[in-house]
CSV table of C-alpha atoms in Angstrom, one decimal:
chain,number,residue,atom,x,y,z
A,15,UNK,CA,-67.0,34.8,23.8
A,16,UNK,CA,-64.5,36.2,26.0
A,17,UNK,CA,-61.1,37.5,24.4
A,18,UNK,CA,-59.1,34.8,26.8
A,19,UNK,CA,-61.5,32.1,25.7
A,20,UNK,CA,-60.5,33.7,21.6
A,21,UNK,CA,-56.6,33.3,22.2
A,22,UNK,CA,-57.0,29.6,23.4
A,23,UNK,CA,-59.4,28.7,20.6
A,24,UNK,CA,-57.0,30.5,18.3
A,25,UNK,CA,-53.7,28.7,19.6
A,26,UNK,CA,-55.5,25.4,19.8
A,27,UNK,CA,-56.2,25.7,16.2
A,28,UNK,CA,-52.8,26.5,15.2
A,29,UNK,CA,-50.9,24.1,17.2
A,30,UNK,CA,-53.2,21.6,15.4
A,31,UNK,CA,-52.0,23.0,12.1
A,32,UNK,CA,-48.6,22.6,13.0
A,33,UNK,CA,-49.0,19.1,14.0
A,34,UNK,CA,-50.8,18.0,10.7
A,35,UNK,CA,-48.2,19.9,9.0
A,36,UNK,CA,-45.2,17.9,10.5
A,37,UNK,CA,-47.4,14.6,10.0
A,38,UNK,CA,-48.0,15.3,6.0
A,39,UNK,CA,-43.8,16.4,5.9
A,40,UNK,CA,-42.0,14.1,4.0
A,41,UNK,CA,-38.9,13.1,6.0
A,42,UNK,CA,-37.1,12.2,2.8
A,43,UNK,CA,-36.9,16.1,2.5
A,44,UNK,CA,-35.2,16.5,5.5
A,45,UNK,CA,-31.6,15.8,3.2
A,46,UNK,CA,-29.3,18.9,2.3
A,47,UNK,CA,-30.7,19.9,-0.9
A,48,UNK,CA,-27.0,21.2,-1.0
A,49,UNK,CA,-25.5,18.5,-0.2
A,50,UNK,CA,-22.5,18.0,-3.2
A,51,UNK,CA,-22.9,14.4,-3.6
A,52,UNK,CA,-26.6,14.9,-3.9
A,53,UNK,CA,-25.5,17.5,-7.1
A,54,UNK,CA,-22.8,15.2,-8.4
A,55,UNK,CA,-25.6,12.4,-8.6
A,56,UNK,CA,-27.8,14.4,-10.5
A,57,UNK,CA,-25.3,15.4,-12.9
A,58,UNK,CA,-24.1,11.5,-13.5
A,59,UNK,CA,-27.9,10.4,-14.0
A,60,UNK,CA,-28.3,13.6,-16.7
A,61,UNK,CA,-25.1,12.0,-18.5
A,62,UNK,CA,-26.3,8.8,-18.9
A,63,UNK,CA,-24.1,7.2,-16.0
A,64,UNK,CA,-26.2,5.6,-12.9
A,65,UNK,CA,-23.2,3.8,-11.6
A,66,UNK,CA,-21.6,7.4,-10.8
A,67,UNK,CA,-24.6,8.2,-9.1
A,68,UNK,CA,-24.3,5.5,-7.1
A,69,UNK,CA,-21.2,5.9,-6.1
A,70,UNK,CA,-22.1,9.7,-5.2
A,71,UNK,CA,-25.5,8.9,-3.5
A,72,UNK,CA,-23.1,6.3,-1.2
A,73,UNK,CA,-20.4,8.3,-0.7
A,74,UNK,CA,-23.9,10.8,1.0
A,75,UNK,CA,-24.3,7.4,3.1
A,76,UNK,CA,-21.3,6.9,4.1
A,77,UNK,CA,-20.7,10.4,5.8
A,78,UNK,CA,-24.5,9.7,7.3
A,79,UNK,CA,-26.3,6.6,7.0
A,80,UNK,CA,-29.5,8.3,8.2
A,81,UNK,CA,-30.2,10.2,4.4
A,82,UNK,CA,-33.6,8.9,3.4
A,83,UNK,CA,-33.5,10.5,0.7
A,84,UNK,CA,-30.3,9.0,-0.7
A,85,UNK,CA,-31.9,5.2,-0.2
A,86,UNK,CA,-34.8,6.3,-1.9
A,87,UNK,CA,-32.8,7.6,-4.9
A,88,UNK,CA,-30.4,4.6,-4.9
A,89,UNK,CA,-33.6,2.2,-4.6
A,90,UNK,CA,-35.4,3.8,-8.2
A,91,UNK,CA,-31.7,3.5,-9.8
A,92,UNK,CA,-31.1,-0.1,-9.0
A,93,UNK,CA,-34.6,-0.9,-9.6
A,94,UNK,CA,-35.2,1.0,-13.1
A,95,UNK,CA,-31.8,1.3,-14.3
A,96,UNK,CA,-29.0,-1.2,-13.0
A,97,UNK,CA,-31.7,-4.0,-12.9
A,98,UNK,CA,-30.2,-5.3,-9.5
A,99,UNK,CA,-33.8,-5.8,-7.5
A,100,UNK,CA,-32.0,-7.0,-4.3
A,101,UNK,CA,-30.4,-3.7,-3.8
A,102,UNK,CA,-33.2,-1.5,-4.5
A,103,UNK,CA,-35.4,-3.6,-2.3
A,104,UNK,CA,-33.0,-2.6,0.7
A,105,UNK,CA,-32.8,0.4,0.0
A,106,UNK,CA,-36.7,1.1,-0.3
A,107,UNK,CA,-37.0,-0.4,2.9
A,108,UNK,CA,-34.1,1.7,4.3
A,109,UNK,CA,-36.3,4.6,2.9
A,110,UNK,CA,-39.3,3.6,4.5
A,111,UNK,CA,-37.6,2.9,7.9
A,112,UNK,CA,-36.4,6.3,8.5
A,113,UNK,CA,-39.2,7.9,6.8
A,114,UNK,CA,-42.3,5.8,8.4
A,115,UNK,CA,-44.8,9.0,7.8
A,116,UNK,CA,-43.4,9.5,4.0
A,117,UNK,CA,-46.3,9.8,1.9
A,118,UNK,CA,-45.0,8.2,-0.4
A,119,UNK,CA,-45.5,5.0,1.5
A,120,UNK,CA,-48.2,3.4,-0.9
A,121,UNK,CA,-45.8,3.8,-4.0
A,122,UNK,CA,-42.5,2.7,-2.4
A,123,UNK,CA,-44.4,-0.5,-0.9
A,124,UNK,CA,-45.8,-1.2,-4.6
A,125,UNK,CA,-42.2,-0.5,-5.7
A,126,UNK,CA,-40.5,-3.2,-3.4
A,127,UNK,CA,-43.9,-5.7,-4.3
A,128,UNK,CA,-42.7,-5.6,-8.1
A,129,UNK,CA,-38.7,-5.9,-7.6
A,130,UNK,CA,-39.6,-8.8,-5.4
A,131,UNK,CA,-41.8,-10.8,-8.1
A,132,UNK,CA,-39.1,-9.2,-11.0
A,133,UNK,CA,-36.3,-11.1,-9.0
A,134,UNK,CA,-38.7,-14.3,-7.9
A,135,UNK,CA,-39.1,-14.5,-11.7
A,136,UNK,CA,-35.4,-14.1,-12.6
A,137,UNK,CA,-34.3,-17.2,-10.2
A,138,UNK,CA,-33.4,-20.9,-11.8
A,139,UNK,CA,-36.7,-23.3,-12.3
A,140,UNK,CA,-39.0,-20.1,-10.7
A,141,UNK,CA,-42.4,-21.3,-9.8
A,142,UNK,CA,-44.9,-19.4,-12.2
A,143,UNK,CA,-46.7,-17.9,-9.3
A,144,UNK,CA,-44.8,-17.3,-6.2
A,145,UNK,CA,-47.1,-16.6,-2.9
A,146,UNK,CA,-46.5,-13.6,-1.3
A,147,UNK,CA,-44.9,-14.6,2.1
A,148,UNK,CA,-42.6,-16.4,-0.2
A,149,UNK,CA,-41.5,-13.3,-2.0
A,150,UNK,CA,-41.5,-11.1,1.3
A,151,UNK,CA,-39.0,-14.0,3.1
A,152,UNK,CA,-37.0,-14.0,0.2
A,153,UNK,CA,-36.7,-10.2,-0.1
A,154,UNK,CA,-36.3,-10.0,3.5
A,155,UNK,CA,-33.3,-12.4,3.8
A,156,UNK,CA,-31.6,-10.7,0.8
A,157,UNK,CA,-32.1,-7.1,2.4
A,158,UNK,CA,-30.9,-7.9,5.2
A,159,UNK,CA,-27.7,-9.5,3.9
A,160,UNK,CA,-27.4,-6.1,2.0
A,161,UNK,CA,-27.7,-4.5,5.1
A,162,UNK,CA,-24.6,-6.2,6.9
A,163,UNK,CA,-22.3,-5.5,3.9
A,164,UNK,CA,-23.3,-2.3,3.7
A,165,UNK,CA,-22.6,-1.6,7.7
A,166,UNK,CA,-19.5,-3.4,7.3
A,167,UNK,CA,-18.4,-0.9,4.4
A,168,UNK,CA,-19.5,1.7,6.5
A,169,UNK,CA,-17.1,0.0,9.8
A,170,UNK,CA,-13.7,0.2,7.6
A,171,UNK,CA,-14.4,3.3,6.0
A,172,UNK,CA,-14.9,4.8,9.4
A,173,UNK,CA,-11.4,2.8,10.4
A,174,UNK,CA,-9.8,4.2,7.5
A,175,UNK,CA,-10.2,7.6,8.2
A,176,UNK,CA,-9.5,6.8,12.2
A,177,UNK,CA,-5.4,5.9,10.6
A,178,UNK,CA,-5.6,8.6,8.4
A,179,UNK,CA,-5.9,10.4,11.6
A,180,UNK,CA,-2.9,9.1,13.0
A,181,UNK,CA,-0.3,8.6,11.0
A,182,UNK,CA,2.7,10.2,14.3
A,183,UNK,CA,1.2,6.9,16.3
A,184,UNK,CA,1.4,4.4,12.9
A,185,UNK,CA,5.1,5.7,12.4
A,186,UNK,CA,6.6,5.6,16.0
A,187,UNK,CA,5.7,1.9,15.8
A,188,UNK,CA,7.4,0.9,13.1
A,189,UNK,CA,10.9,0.1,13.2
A,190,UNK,CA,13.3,2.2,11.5
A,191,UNK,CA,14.4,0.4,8.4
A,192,UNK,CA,17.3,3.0,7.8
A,193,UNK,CA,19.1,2.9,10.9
A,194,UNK,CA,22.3,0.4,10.2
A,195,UNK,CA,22.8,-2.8,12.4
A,196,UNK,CA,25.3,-2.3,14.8
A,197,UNK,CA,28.7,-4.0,13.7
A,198,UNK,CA,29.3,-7.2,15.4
A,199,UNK,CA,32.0,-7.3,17.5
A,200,UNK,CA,35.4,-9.5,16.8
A,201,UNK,CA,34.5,-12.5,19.3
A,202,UNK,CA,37.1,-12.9,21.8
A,203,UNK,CA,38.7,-16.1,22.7
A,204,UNK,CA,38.2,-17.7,26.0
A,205,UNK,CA,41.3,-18.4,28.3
A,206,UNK,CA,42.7,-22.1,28.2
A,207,UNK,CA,44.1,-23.8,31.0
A,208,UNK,CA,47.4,-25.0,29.5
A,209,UNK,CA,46.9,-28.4,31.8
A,210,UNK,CA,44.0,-28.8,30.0
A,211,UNK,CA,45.3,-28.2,26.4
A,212,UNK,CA,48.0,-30.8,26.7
A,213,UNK,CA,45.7,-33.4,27.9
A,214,UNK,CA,43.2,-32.8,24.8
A,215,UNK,CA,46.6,-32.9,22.2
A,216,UNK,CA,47.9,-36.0,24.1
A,217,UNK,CA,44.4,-37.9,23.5
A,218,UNK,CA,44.6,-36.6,20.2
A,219,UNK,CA,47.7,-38.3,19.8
A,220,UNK,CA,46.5,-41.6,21.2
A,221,UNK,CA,43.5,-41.6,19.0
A,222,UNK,CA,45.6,-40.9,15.8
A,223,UNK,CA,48.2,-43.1,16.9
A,224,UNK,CA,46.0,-46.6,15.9
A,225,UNK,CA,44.6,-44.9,12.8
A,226,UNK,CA,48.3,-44.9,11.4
A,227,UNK,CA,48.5,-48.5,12.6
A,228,UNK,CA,45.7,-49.6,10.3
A,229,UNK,CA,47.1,-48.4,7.3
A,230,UNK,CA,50.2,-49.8,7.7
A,231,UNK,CA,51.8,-46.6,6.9
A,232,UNK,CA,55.5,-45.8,7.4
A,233,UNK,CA,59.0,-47.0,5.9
A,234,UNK,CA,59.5,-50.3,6.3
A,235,UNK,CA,62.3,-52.2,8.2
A,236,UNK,CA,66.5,-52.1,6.7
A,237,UNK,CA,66.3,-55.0,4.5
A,238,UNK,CA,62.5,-55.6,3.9
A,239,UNK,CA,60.7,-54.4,1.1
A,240,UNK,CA,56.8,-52.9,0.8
A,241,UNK,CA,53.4,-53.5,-1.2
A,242,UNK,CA,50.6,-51.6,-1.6
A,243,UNK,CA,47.5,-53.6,-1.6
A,244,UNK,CA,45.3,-52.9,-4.3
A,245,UNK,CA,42.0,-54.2,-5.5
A,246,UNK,CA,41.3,-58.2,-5.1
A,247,UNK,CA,44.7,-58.4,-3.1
A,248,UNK,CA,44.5,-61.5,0.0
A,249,UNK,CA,47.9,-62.6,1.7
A,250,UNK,CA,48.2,-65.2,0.0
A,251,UNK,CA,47.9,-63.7,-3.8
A,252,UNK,CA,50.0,-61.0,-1.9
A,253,UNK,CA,52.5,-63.9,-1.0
A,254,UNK,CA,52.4,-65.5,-4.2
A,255,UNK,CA,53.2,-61.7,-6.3
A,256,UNK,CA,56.2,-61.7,-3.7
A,257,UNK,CA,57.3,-65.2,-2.7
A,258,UNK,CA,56.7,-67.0,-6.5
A,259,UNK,CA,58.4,-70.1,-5.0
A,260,UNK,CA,57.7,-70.4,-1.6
A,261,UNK,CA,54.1,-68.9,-1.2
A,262,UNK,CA,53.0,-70.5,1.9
A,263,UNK,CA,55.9,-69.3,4.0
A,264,UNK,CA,55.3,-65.9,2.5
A,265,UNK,CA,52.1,-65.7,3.8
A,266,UNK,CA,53.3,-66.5,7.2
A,267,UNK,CA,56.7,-64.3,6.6
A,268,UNK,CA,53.9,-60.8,5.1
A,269,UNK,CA,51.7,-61.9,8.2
A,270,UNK,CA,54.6,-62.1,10.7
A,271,UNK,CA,56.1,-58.9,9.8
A,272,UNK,CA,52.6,-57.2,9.8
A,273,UNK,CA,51.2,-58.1,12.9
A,274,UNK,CA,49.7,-54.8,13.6
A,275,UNK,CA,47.3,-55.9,11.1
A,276,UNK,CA,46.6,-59.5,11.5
A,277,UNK,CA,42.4,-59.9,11.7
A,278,UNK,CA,41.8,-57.3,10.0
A,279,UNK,CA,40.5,-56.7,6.6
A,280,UNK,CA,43.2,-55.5,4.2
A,281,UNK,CA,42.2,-52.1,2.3
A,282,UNK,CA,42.8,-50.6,-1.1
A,283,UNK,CA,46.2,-48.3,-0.6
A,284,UNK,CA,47.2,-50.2,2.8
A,285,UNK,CA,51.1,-50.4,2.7
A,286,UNK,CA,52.6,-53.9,4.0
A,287,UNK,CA,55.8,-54.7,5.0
A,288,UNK,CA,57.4,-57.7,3.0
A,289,UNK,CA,60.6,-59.6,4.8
């Protein structure tokens, strides 16, 4: 064999290696080793808390939604120690969706089989055997709901840290609460044409003028007397108070002297004029 016909056999081989190599790699590894929230995790789950690891493993997430790793974790913890099977079936799935060569495929997949029937089993009237495109449509629907809150968490936390950002833009817009109003001026009054003015006091006049009339108001004539009409008063009780001996021509003398009046209705407090 020729030494040129060695090196290609020999690179062949090992480029063949390398391939294999990255084939058998577990993607999940791929995740920062380092990465604090992946230490903090560990340390809650050694204490006896899963729910702080779960806040850890999605705070990982939440700075990048790509961590296989972190679904896988989150997946076992739902699973084996929050008992919440929807949420470790997503994230299983999430697992095996950004690590498709993972080999721990086969175990996952069994994983995700037995939260399925555990939850199929936990629902109201459950069937006591539930095919399995039952319990993969169920599953599916429920991980996919998941999947939109979790994206949506992952939207407003990205927003949040977007106004964070900006708090010179935030500020310019808003008004500025301690500034004082300015002081409203004393409102000045508009010229009047004194033509004008004494026409609007002469209708004034005119209009007051009947109003006095009404009420009979004013001192009577030299030599006549008044009354004051009070409740239940006519002109001829009126008449008959006044003229004791003569009430007929008393109603014609009070109606005579009060013509001002005449068809109208008297009023409690109207002043007459009595001859």
């Amino acid at each position: 064999m020729s030494p040129r016909l060695f090196l290609a056999c020999v690179a062949a081989l090992t480029l063949a290696g390398c391939n294999q190599a990255s084939a058998d790699k577990d993607p999940a590894q791929t995740d920062n080793p380092d990465n604090p929230n992946y230490k903090q995790a560990q340390q809650d789950l050694d204490s006896n808390n899963p729910q702080g690891a779960v806040a850890d493993y999605e705070a990982a997430l939440t700075a990048n939604p790509k961590l296989a790793g972190a679904h896988y974790e989150l997946g076992v913890i739902y699973g084996s120690q929050l008992n919440d099977p929807i949420s470790s079936i997503y994230h299983f799935k999430r697992f095996l969706e950004l690590s498709p060569n993972t080999n721990k495929k086969d175990q996952v997949q069994t994983l995700i089989d037995k939260e399925g029937q555990d939850y199929a089993a936990s629902l109201p009237n459950a069937k006591p055997q539930i095919t399995a495109d039952d319990m993969n449509k169920l599953t599916t629907e429920n991980a996919a709901l998941k999947k939109q809150v979790d994206d949506a968490n992952t939207t407003i936390s990205q927003l949040q840290d977007k106004l964070k950002q900006q708090p010179a833009v935030v500020a310019a817009a808003a008004p500025d609460a301690a500034a004082p109003a300015a002081p409203a001026g004393p409102k000045k009054a508009l010229p009047v044409d004194p033509a004008v003015a004494a026409a609007g006091n002469a209708d004034t006049d005119a209009a007051a003028a009947p109003a006095a009339a009404d009420a009979g108001s004013g001192a009577p004539p030299a030599g006549a007397r008044s009354y004051t009409v009070v409740k239940g008063d006519s002109y001829w009780k009126i008449a008959k108070k006044m003229y004791p001996g003569d009430t007929k021509n008393g109603v014609a003398k009070i109606q005579e002297a009060n013509k001002q009046t005449m068809g109208k209705p008297l009023k409690i407090g109207q002043v007459l004029v009595v001859p």
